[in-house]
DNA sequence: CAGTGGTCTAGACCACTCG
DNA sequence: GAGTGGTCTAGACCACTGT
């Protein structure tokens, strides 16, 4: 009889999956401070005995908690409660076009620059190419219902997207196009508050002393830099938001 | 013979785990555009046949990709390539004290307020309590090597941390203390650029027109609000950074 | 109905760490 | 050697979707 008899409770309401029960037990124990940070938690075999389930089931529950960063496991040693203070959230950065449409608003892009240039030392370094070699450079402003929302200043490695300049960016955002050409596999970003450059202030129709949210993002794939972008948002018109949900 | 014979390759170099191989196959296929967004991907049974592994192994690989948001699965239908453009990053917000120490710098907190107050309507709403009932209110500035780095204005629901005001916040940060009392299970935040209030500018030793990164974070547990905090950082001295790594 | 994913089991071998 | 996690298998039952 490979299938275990389902005599045990949980028939009245929801027949919660066993691995979910194990997971919940551990999660609630952590929330209740039953295993303070760094404490040794029950071993897999203990959980197997306690819940009368197979080890695979326990393993799944525990592995998922590990993936969520709630516990640390060390082979040969045991399972430990993780630093709950290092909780991390998922900050989803969507394509601005989609984001605006999903709010039910209109999106429009104004192209101010789209040409090939010689890479400055700073740009070349970050794109992993030779100073003075060709790069693609675009500068545009994105509008939400005709209000300027983002100034996008972007350099692209021609090796990764040779046809970049032939794209009509009033129809497809650079992000979207680059995702088609090379799904972005790794990226780094920084988020800070700062003042717009003179040009940015003008393009965004801002006074030069209005604070902006500045996101600098560089994207690469397998160690090959694809693009770097500086995204400037008027502080009064844009905010990032997200959730923690450990 | 329950154990499968390990005749097949991968003996010369690393004996990569089968589930890793399956996962890598799918991941690289997605990167190469083999399955555009929304496309039907191989079923579990196909992968079982192709890789000559058990279904559990395939399931694990596929389930992990799903957790990473790279694929969508629908019972009874199949597995589909997810929208790669909605890649999300993990933004880890650590305790500022730890963050500063990990940079090898000194942390110091200056307490400007720590008392009980009657909740204003705005605060009461966000803390889920009655207007006019008691709340704890703290205001402090955190220094990194004696440079003001963050102004923390915080309201706490007394029901969740009755002893909050008896804590010596020059020794323990509110975040740290609240994490001990009630590990934060859910939180929401917004990040924006803005100007400091007059008081904040003074506390941070800023001109009132210097842009700041403002994080507003509210924390709850099981639907019960614990605390709301407004964290103001001088734009010139602080930045958030993170990575995408799908 | 056949095909899909969702879950579970009872065992197994391995690598690792500790006393 | 005993205990831990890391991984795998061959089968199974289920719920769900299509035709």
Coordinates of C-alpha atoms (C1' of nucleotides) in Angstrom, one line a residue:
Chain A
X1 CA 0.0 0.0 0.0
X2 CA 2.1 2.9 -1.2
X3 CA -0.6 5.4 -0.6
X4 CA -1.0 6.5 2.9
X5 CA -4.4 6.2 4.5
X6 CA -6.0 9.6 4.8
X7 CA -7.7 8.9 8.1
X8 CA -6.2 11.9 9.9
X9 CA -8.3 15.0 10.4
X10 CA -8.5 17.9 8.1
X11 CA -11.4 16.5 6.2
X12 CA -14.0 18.8 7.6
X13 CA -12.5 21.9 5.9
X14 CA -9.6 22.1 3.6
X15 CA -7.5 19.0 3.1
X16 CA -4.3 21.1 3.3
X17 CA -1.4 19.5 1.6
X18 CA 1.0 17.9 4.1
X19 CA 4.0 19.9 2.9
X20 CA 2.0 23.0 3.5
X21 CA 1.3 21.9 7.0
X22 CA 4.9 21.3 7.7
X23 CA 5.9 24.6 6.2
X24 CA 3.2 26.5 8.2
X25 CA 4.3 24.8 11.4
X26 CA 7.9 26.0 10.9
X27 CA 6.9 29.5 9.7
X28 CA 4.6 30.1 12.6
X29 CA 7.2 28.8 15.0
X30 CA 9.6 31.3 13.6
X31 CA 7.1 34.1 13.8
X32 CA 6.4 33.2 17.4
X33 CA 10.0 33.3 18.3
X34 CA 10.2 29.6 19.0
X35 CA 13.5 29.4 17.3
X36 CA 15.4 32.6 17.7
X37 CA 18.0 33.6 15.0
X38 CA 20.7 31.0 14.7
X39 CA 18.9 28.4 16.8
X40 CA 19.0 24.8 15.7
X41 CA 15.6 23.8 14.3
X42 CA 14.0 20.3 14.0
X43 CA 15.9 18.0 11.7
X44 CA 14.2 16.4 8.7
X45 CA 13.9 13.1 10.5
X46 CA 12.2 14.7 13.5
X47 CA 9.7 16.4 11.2
X48 CA 9.1 13.1 9.4
X49 CA 8.3 11.5 12.7
X50 CA 6.2 14.3 14.0
X51 CA 4.0 14.8 11.0
X52 CA 4.1 11.1 9.9
X53 CA 4.9 12.0 6.3
X54 CA 7.7 10.9 4.0
X55 CA 11.0 12.6 4.0
X56 CA 10.5 14.0 0.5
X57 CA 7.5 15.9 1.8
X58 CA 9.4 17.4 4.7
X59 CA 12.3 18.2 2.4
X60 CA 10.1 20.1 0.1
X61 CA 8.7 22.2 2.9
X62 CA 12.1 22.9 4.3
X63 CA 13.7 23.6 0.9
X64 CA 11.0 26.2 0.1
X65 CA 11.6 28.0 3.4
X66 CA 15.3 28.0 2.6
X67 CA 14.6 29.5 -0.8
X68 CA 12.5 32.2 1.0
X69 CA 15.5 33.0 3.1
X70 CA 13.8 32.1 6.4
X71 CA 16.2 29.3 7.3
X72 CA 19.8 28.2 6.7
X73 CA 20.7 24.6 6.2
X74 CA 24.2 23.1 6.5
X75 CA 24.9 19.6 5.3
X76 CA 26.0 17.4 8.1
X77 CA 25.1 20.0 10.8
X78 CA 21.4 20.9 10.7
X79 CA 18.8 23.6 10.0
X80 CA 19.0 27.0 11.6
X81 CA 16.7 29.9 12.0
X82 CA 17.9 32.7 9.7
X83 CA 18.4 36.3 10.4
X84 CA 14.8 37.6 10.0
X85 CA 16.0 41.1 9.8
X86 CA 17.6 40.5 6.5
X87 CA 14.1 40.1 5.0
X88 CA 14.1 41.1 1.4
X89 CA 11.4 42.2 -0.8
X90 CA 10.8 41.7 -4.5
X91 CA 10.9 45.0 -6.3
X92 CA 9.4 44.4 -9.7
X93 CA 10.6 46.8 -12.3
X94 CA 8.2 46.6 -15.2
X95 CA 8.4 48.1 -18.6
X96 CA 7.2 51.7 -18.2
X97 CA 4.9 51.3 -21.2
X98 CA 3.1 48.4 -19.6
X99 CA 3.0 50.0 -16.3
X100 CA 1.3 53.1 -17.7
X101 CA -1.2 51.1 -19.7
X102 CA -2.1 48.9 -16.7
X103 CA -3.1 52.1 -14.9
X104 CA -5.5 52.7 -17.8
X105 CA -3.5 55.7 -19.0
X106 CA -1.9 56.7 -22.3
X107 CA 1.7 56.3 -22.9
X108 CA 3.7 58.4 -25.4
X109 CA 7.4 58.7 -26.0
X110 CA 9.3 61.7 -27.4
X111 CA 12.6 60.8 -29.0
X112 CA 15.3 63.4 -28.6
X113 CA 18.3 61.4 -29.7
X114 CA 19.0 58.1 -31.5
X115 CA 22.4 57.8 -33.0
X116 CA 25.7 56.1 -33.0
X117 CA 28.6 57.7 -31.0
X118 CA 32.1 57.2 -30.0
X119 CA 32.1 55.8 -26.5
X120 CA 33.6 58.0 -23.9
X121 CA 35.9 56.3 -21.4
X122 CA 33.2 56.2 -18.7
X123 CA 30.6 54.6 -21.0
X124 CA 33.1 52.2 -22.6
X125 CA 34.2 50.9 -19.3
X126 CA 30.7 50.2 -18.2
X127 CA 29.8 48.5 -21.5
X128 CA 33.0 46.5 -21.6
X129 CA 34.2 47.9 -24.9
X130 CA 37.1 50.0 -26.2
X131 CA 37.0 53.8 -25.6
X132 CA 36.2 55.4 -28.9
X133 CA 34.4 52.5 -30.4
X134 CA 30.8 52.7 -31.6
X135 CA 27.9 52.8 -29.2
X136 CA 24.3 53.5 -29.6
X137 CA 22.8 56.3 -27.7
X138 CA 19.2 57.2 -27.2
X139 CA 17.5 59.9 -25.2
X140 CA 13.8 60.1 -24.8
X141 CA 11.0 61.2 -22.5
X142 CA 8.1 59.0 -21.6
X143 CA 4.7 60.6 -20.9
X144 CA 1.8 59.4 -19.0
X145 CA -1.3 61.2 -20.2
X146 CA 1.0 63.9 -21.7
X147 CA 2.7 64.5 -18.4
X148 CA 6.4 63.8 -18.6
X149 CA 7.2 60.9 -16.2
X150 CA 10.6 59.6 -17.1
X151 CA 13.7 60.8 -18.9
X152 CA 15.6 57.8 -20.3
X153 CA 19.2 58.2 -21.3
X154 CA 20.6 54.9 -22.6
X155 CA 23.7 53.5 -24.1
X156 CA 23.6 50.2 -25.9
X157 CA 26.4 47.8 -26.8
X158 CA 26.0 47.4 -30.6
X159 CA 27.3 43.8 -30.5
X160 CA 24.2 42.8 -28.5
X161 CA 21.6 44.7 -30.6
X162 CA 23.0 45.6 -34.0
X163 CA 19.6 46.8 -35.2
X164 CA 18.8 48.9 -32.2
X165 CA 18.8 52.2 -34.1
X166 CA 16.4 51.1 -36.7
X167 CA 13.6 50.6 -34.1
X168 CA 10.8 53.0 -33.9
X169 CA 10.9 53.9 -30.2
X170 CA 7.6 55.7 -30.4
X171 CA 6.1 52.3 -30.8
X172 CA 8.3 50.0 -28.8
X173 CA 10.3 51.0 -25.7
X174 CA 14.0 50.3 -25.7
X175 CA 13.5 48.0 -22.7
X176 CA 10.9 46.0 -24.6
X177 CA 13.0 45.7 -27.7
X178 CA 16.1 44.7 -25.8
X179 CA 14.1 42.1 -24.0
X180 CA 13.1 40.6 -27.3
X181 CA 16.6 40.6 -28.7
X182 CA 18.2 39.4 -25.5
X183 CA 16.1 38.6 -22.5
X184 CA 17.8 40.3 -19.7
X185 CA 19.4 37.8 -17.5
X186 CA 21.3 39.9 -15.0
X187 CA 21.1 43.5 -14.0
X188 CA 22.3 45.9 -11.3
X189 CA 20.7 49.0 -10.3
X190 CA 21.0 51.8 -7.9
X191 CA 18.2 54.1 -6.7
X192 CA 18.9 57.5 -5.3
X193 CA 17.5 61.0 -5.0
X194 CA 19.1 63.8 -6.8
X195 CA 18.7 66.8 -8.9
X196 CA 18.1 66.6 -12.7
X197 CA 20.7 67.9 -15.1
X198 CA 19.8 71.1 -16.9
X199 CA 18.8 69.2 -19.9
X200 CA 16.7 66.7 -17.9
X201 CA 14.9 69.4 -16.1
X202 CA 14.0 71.0 -19.4
X203 CA 12.8 67.8 -21.0
X204 CA 10.8 66.9 -17.9
X205 CA 9.5 70.5 -17.6
X206 CA 10.8 70.8 -14.1
X207 CA 12.5 73.5 -12.2
X208 CA 16.2 72.5 -11.9
X209 CA 15.8 72.3 -8.1
X210 CA 13.0 69.8 -8.0
X211 CA 14.1 66.5 -6.5
X212 CA 14.1 63.4 -8.8
X213 CA 14.2 59.7 -8.3
X214 CA 17.2 58.5 -10.3
X215 CA 17.6 54.9 -11.2
X216 CA 20.8 53.8 -12.9
X217 CA 20.6 50.3 -14.3
X218 CA 23.1 48.2 -16.1
X219 CA 22.2 45.0 -17.8
X220 CA 24.4 42.2 -18.8
X221 CA 24.1 38.6 -20.0
X222 CA 26.7 36.0 -19.2
X223 CA 29.1 38.7 -18.3
X224 CA 28.6 40.7 -21.5
X225 CA 27.2 44.2 -20.9
X226 CA 24.2 45.0 -22.9
X227 CA 23.0 48.4 -21.9
X228 CA 23.2 51.1 -19.3
X229 CA 20.4 53.4 -18.6
X230 CA 19.8 56.5 -16.4
X231 CA 16.1 56.8 -15.7
X232 CA 15.1 60.1 -14.1
X233 CA 11.6 60.6 -12.6
X234 CA 10.2 63.7 -11.1
X235 CA 10.0 63.0 -7.4
X236 CA 6.6 64.6 -7.3
X237 CA 5.2 62.3 -10.0
X238 CA 6.7 58.9 -9.4
X239 CA 7.2 56.4 -6.6
X240 CA 8.4 52.9 -6.4
X241 CA 6.5 50.6 -4.1
X242 CA 6.7 47.0 -3.1
X243 CA 6.0 44.5 -0.4
X244 CA 7.8 42.2 1.9
X245 CA 6.1 38.9 2.3
X246 CA 8.4 36.4 3.9
Chain B
X1 CA 17.7 -1.8 -8.4
X2 CA 16.1 1.4 -7.3
X3 CA 19.2 3.4 -8.0
X4 CA 19.7 4.3 -11.6
X5 CA 22.9 3.3 -13.3
X6 CA 25.1 6.3 -13.7
X7 CA 26.5 5.3 -17.1
X8 CA 25.6 8.5 -18.9
X9 CA 28.3 11.1 -19.4
X10 CA 29.2 14.0 -17.1
X11 CA 31.7 11.9 -15.3
X12 CA 34.7 13.6 -16.7
X13 CA 34.1 17.0 -15.1
X14 CA 31.3 17.9 -12.6
X15 CA 28.6 15.3 -12.0
X16 CA 26.0 18.0 -12.2
X17 CA 22.8 17.1 -10.4
X18 CA 20.1 15.9 -12.9
X19 CA 17.6 18.5 -11.7
X20 CA 20.2 21.2 -12.3
X21 CA 20.7 20.0 -15.8
X22 CA 17.0 20.1 -16.5
X23 CA 16.7 23.5 -15.0
X24 CA 19.6 24.8 -17.0
X25 CA 18.2 23.3 -20.2
X26 CA 15.0 25.2 -19.7
X27 CA 16.6 28.4 -18.6
X28 CA 19.0 28.5 -21.5
X29 CA 16.2 27.8 -23.9
X30 CA 14.3 30.7 -22.5
X31 CA 17.3 32.9 -22.7
X32 CA 17.8 31.9 -26.3
X33 CA 14.2 32.7 -27.2
X34 CA 13.4 29.1 -27.9
X35 CA 10.1 29.5 -26.1
X36 CA 8.8 33.1 -26.6
X37 CA 6.5 34.5 -23.9
X38 CA 3.3 32.6 -23.6
X39 CA 4.6 29.6 -25.6
X40 CA 3.9 26.1 -24.5
X41 CA 6.9 24.5 -23.1
X42 CA 7.8 20.8 -22.8
X43 CA 5.6 18.8 -20.5
X44 CA 6.9 17.0 -17.5
X45 CA 6.6 13.7 -19.2
X46 CA 8.5 14.9 -22.2
X47 CA 11.3 16.1 -20.0
X48 CA 11.3 12.8 -18.1
X49 CA 11.8 10.9 -21.4
X50 CA 14.4 13.4 -22.8
X51 CA 16.6 13.4 -19.7
X52 CA 15.9 9.9 -18.6
X53 CA 15.2 11.0 -15.0
X54 CA 12.3 10.4 -12.7
X55 CA 9.3 12.7 -12.7
X56 CA 10.1 14.0 -9.3
X57 CA 13.4 15.3 -10.6
X58 CA 11.8 17.1 -13.4
X59 CA 9.1 18.4 -11.2
X60 CA 11.7 19.9 -8.9
X61 CA 13.5 21.7 -11.7
X62 CA 10.3 23.1 -13.1
X63 CA 8.8 24.1 -9.8
X64 CA 11.9 26.1 -8.9
X65 CA 11.7 27.9 -12.2
X66 CA 8.1 28.7 -11.5
X67 CA 9.1 30.0 -8.1
X68 CA 11.6 32.2 -9.8
X69 CA 8.9 33.6 -12.0
X70 CA 10.3 32.3 -15.3
X71 CA 7.5 30.0 -16.2
X72 CA 3.8 29.7 -15.6
X73 CA 2.1 26.4 -15.0
X74 CA -1.5 25.5 -15.3
X75 CA -2.9 22.3 -14.1
X76 CA -4.5 20.3 -16.9
X77 CA -3.0 22.5 -19.5
X78 CA 0.7 22.8 -19.5
X79 CA 3.8 24.9 -18.8
X80 CA 4.3 28.2 -20.5
X81 CA 7.1 30.7 -20.8
X82 CA 6.4 33.7 -18.5
X83 CA 6.7 37.3 -19.3
X84 CA 10.4 37.8 -18.9
X85 CA 10.0 41.6 -18.8
X86 CA 8.4 41.4 -15.5
X87 CA 11.6 40.2 -13.9
X88 CA 11.8 41.2 -10.3
X89 CA 14.7 41.9 -8.1
X90 CA 15.2 41.3 -4.5
X91 CA 15.7 44.5 -2.7
X92 CA 17.1 43.7 0.7
X93 CA 16.4 46.3 3.4
X94 CA 18.7 45.6 6.3
X95 CA 18.8 47.1 9.6
X96 CA 20.7 50.3 9.2
X97 CA 22.9 49.5 12.3
X98 CA 24.1 46.3 10.7
X99 CA 24.5 47.9 7.3
X100 CA 26.8 50.6 8.7
X101 CA 28.8 48.2 10.8
X102 CA 29.2 45.9 7.8
X103 CA 30.9 48.8 6.0
X104 CA 33.3 48.9 8.9
X105 CA 32.0 52.3 10.1
X106 CA 30.6 53.5 13.4
X107 CA 26.9 53.8 14.0
X108 CA 25.4 56.2 16.5
X109 CA 21.8 57.2 17.1
X110 CA 20.6 60.5 18.5
X111 CA 17.2 60.3 20.1
X112 CA 15.0 63.4 19.7
X113 CA 11.7 62.1 20.8
X114 CA 10.4 59.0 22.5
X115 CA 7.0 59.3 24.1
X116 CA 3.4 58.3 24.0
X117 CA 0.9 60.4 22.1
X118 CA -2.7 60.6 21.1
X119 CA -3.0 59.2 17.6
X120 CA -4.0 61.6 14.9
X121 CA -6.6 60.5 12.4
X122 CA -3.9 59.8 9.8
X123 CA -1.7 57.7 12.1
X124 CA -4.7 55.9 13.7
X125 CA -6.0 54.8 10.3
X126 CA -2.7 53.4 9.2
X127 CA -2.1 51.6 12.6
X128 CA -5.7 50.3 12.6
X129 CA -6.5 51.9 16.0
X130 CA -8.9 54.5 17.3
X131 CA -8.2 58.1 16.7
X132 CA -7.0 59.7 19.9
X133 CA -5.9 56.4 21.5
X134 CA -2.3 56.0 22.7
X135 CA 0.5 55.4 20.2
X136 CA 4.3 55.4 20.7
X137 CA 6.2 57.9 18.7
X138 CA 10.0 58.1 18.3
X139 CA 12.1 60.4 16.3
X140 CA 15.8 59.9 15.9
X141 CA 18.8 60.4 13.6
X142 CA 21.2 57.7 12.7
X143 CA 24.8 58.7 12.0
X144 CA 27.5 56.9 10.1
X145 CA 30.9 58.0 11.3
X146 CA 29.2 61.1 12.8
X147 CA 27.6 62.0 9.4
X148 CA 23.8 62.1 9.6
X149 CA 22.5 59.4 7.3
X150 CA 18.8 58.8 8.2
X151 CA 16.1 60.5 10.0
X152 CA 13.6 58.0 11.4
X153 CA 10.2 59.1 12.3
X154 CA 8.2 56.2 13.7
X155 CA 4.8 55.3 15.2
X156 CA 4.3 52.0 17.0
X157 CA 1.1 50.2 17.9
X158 CA 1.3 49.8 21.7
X159 CA -0.6 46.5 21.5
X160 CA 2.3 44.9 19.6
X161 CA 5.2 46.2 21.7
X162 CA 4.1 47.4 25.1
X163 CA 7.6 48.0 26.3
X164 CA 8.7 49.9 23.3
X165 CA 9.4 53.2 25.1
X166 CA 11.6 51.5 27.8
X167 CA 14.1 50.5 25.2
X168 CA 17.4 52.4 25.0
X169 CA 17.5 53.2 21.3
X170 CA 21.1 54.4 21.5
X171 CA 21.9 50.7 21.9
X172 CA 19.2 48.9 19.9
X173 CA 17.5 50.3 16.8
X174 CA 13.7 50.3 16.8
X175 CA 13.8 47.9 13.8
X176 CA 15.9 45.5 15.6
X177 CA 13.8 45.7 18.8
X178 CA 10.6 45.2 16.9
X179 CA 12.0 42.3 15.0
X180 CA 12.7 40.6 18.4
X181 CA 9.3 41.3 19.8
X182 CA 7.4 40.5 16.6
X183 CA 9.3 39.3 13.6
X184 CA 8.0 41.4 10.8
X185 CA 6.0 39.2 8.6
X186 CA 4.5 41.6 6.1
X187 CA 5.4 45.0 5.1
X188 CA 4.7 47.6 2.4
X189 CA 7.0 50.4 1.4
X190 CA 7.2 53.2 -1.0
X191 CA 10.3 54.9 -2.2
X192 CA 10.3 58.4 -3.6
X193 CA 12.4 61.5 -4.0
X194 CA 11.3 64.5 -2.1
X195 CA 12.4 67.4 0.0
X196 CA 12.9 67.1 3.8
X197 CA 10.6 68.9 6.2
X198 CA 12.1 71.8 7.9
X199 CA 12.7 69.8 11.0
X200 CA 14.2 66.9 9.0
X201 CA 16.5 69.3 7.2
X202 CA 17.7 70.7 10.5
X203 CA 18.3 67.2 12.0
X204 CA 20.1 66.0 9.0
X205 CA 22.1 69.2 8.7
X206 CA 20.8 69.8 5.2
X207 CA 19.6 72.8 3.3
X208 CA 15.9 72.6 3.0
X209 CA 16.2 72.3 -0.8
X210 CA 18.4 69.3 -0.9
X211 CA 16.7 66.2 -2.4
X212 CA 16.2 63.2 -0.1
X213 CA 15.3 59.6 -0.6
X214 CA 12.2 59.0 1.4
X215 CA 11.1 55.5 2.3
X216 CA 7.7 55.0 3.9
X217 CA 7.3 51.6 5.3
X218 CA 4.4 50.1 7.2
X219 CA 4.6 46.7 8.8
X220 CA 1.9 44.4 9.9
X221 CA 1.6 40.8 11.1
X222 CA -1.5 38.8 10.3
X223 CA -3.3 41.9 9.4
X224 CA -2.5 43.7 12.6
X225 CA -0.4 46.9 11.9
X226 CA 2.7 47.1 14.0
X227 CA 4.5 50.2 13.0
X228 CA 4.8 52.9 10.3
X229 CA 8.0 54.7 9.7
X230 CA 9.2 57.5 7.5
X231 CA 12.9 57.2 6.7
X232 CA 14.5 60.2 5.2
X233 CA 18.0 60.0 3.7
X234 CA 20.1 62.8 2.2
X235 CA 20.2 62.0 -1.5
X236 CA 23.8 62.9 -1.6
X237 CA 24.7 60.4 1.0
X238 CA 22.6 57.3 0.4
X239 CA 21.5 55.0 -2.3
X240 CA 19.7 51.8 -2.6
X241 CA 21.1 49.1 -4.8
X242 CA 20.3 45.7 -5.8
X243 CA 20.4 43.1 -8.5
X244 CA 18.3 41.2 -10.9
X245 CA 19.3 37.6 -11.2
X246 CA 16.6 35.6 -12.9
Chain C
dC1 C1' -11.0 9.7 -22.6
dA2 C1' -5.9 10.8 -22.6
dG3 C1' -2.9 14.4 -21.1
dT4 C1' -1.5 17.8 -17.9
dG5 C1' 0.3 19.4 -13.5
dG6 C1' 0.0 18.7 -7.9
dT7 C1' 1.3 15.8 -4.6
dC8 C1' 2.8 11.9 -1.9
dT9 C1' 5.5 7.5 -0.6
dA10 C1' 9.2 4.2 1.0
dG11 C1' 13.1 3.4 0.2
dA12 C1' 18.0 4.4 -1.4
dC13 C1' 23.0 6.3 -1.9
dC14 C1' 25.9 10.1 -1.1
dA15 C1' 28.8 13.9 1.2
dC16 C1' 29.4 16.1 5.1
dT17 C1' 30.3 17.0 10.3
dC18 C1' 30.8 15.7 14.7
dG19 C1' 32.5 13.2 18.8
Chain D
dG1 C1' 29.7 5.6 13.6
dA2 C1' 25.7 8.2 14.1
dG3 C1' 23.3 12.1 12.5
dT4 C1' 22.6 15.7 9.1
dG5 C1' 21.2 17.5 4.7
dG6 C1' 21.3 16.7 -0.8
dT7 C1' 19.6 14.0 -4.1
dC8 C1' 17.2 10.4 -6.8
dT9 C1' 13.7 6.7 -8.1
dA10 C1' 9.5 4.1 -9.6
dG11 C1' 5.5 4.1 -8.8
dA12 C1' 1.0 6.0 -7.2
dC13 C1' -3.6 8.9 -6.6
dC14 C1' -5.7 13.1 -7.5
dA15 C1' -7.8 17.4 -9.8
dC16 C1' -8.0 19.6 -13.7
dT17 C1' -8.4 20.7 -18.8
dG18 C1' -9.2 19.5 -23.4
dT19 C1' -11.7 16.6 -27.2

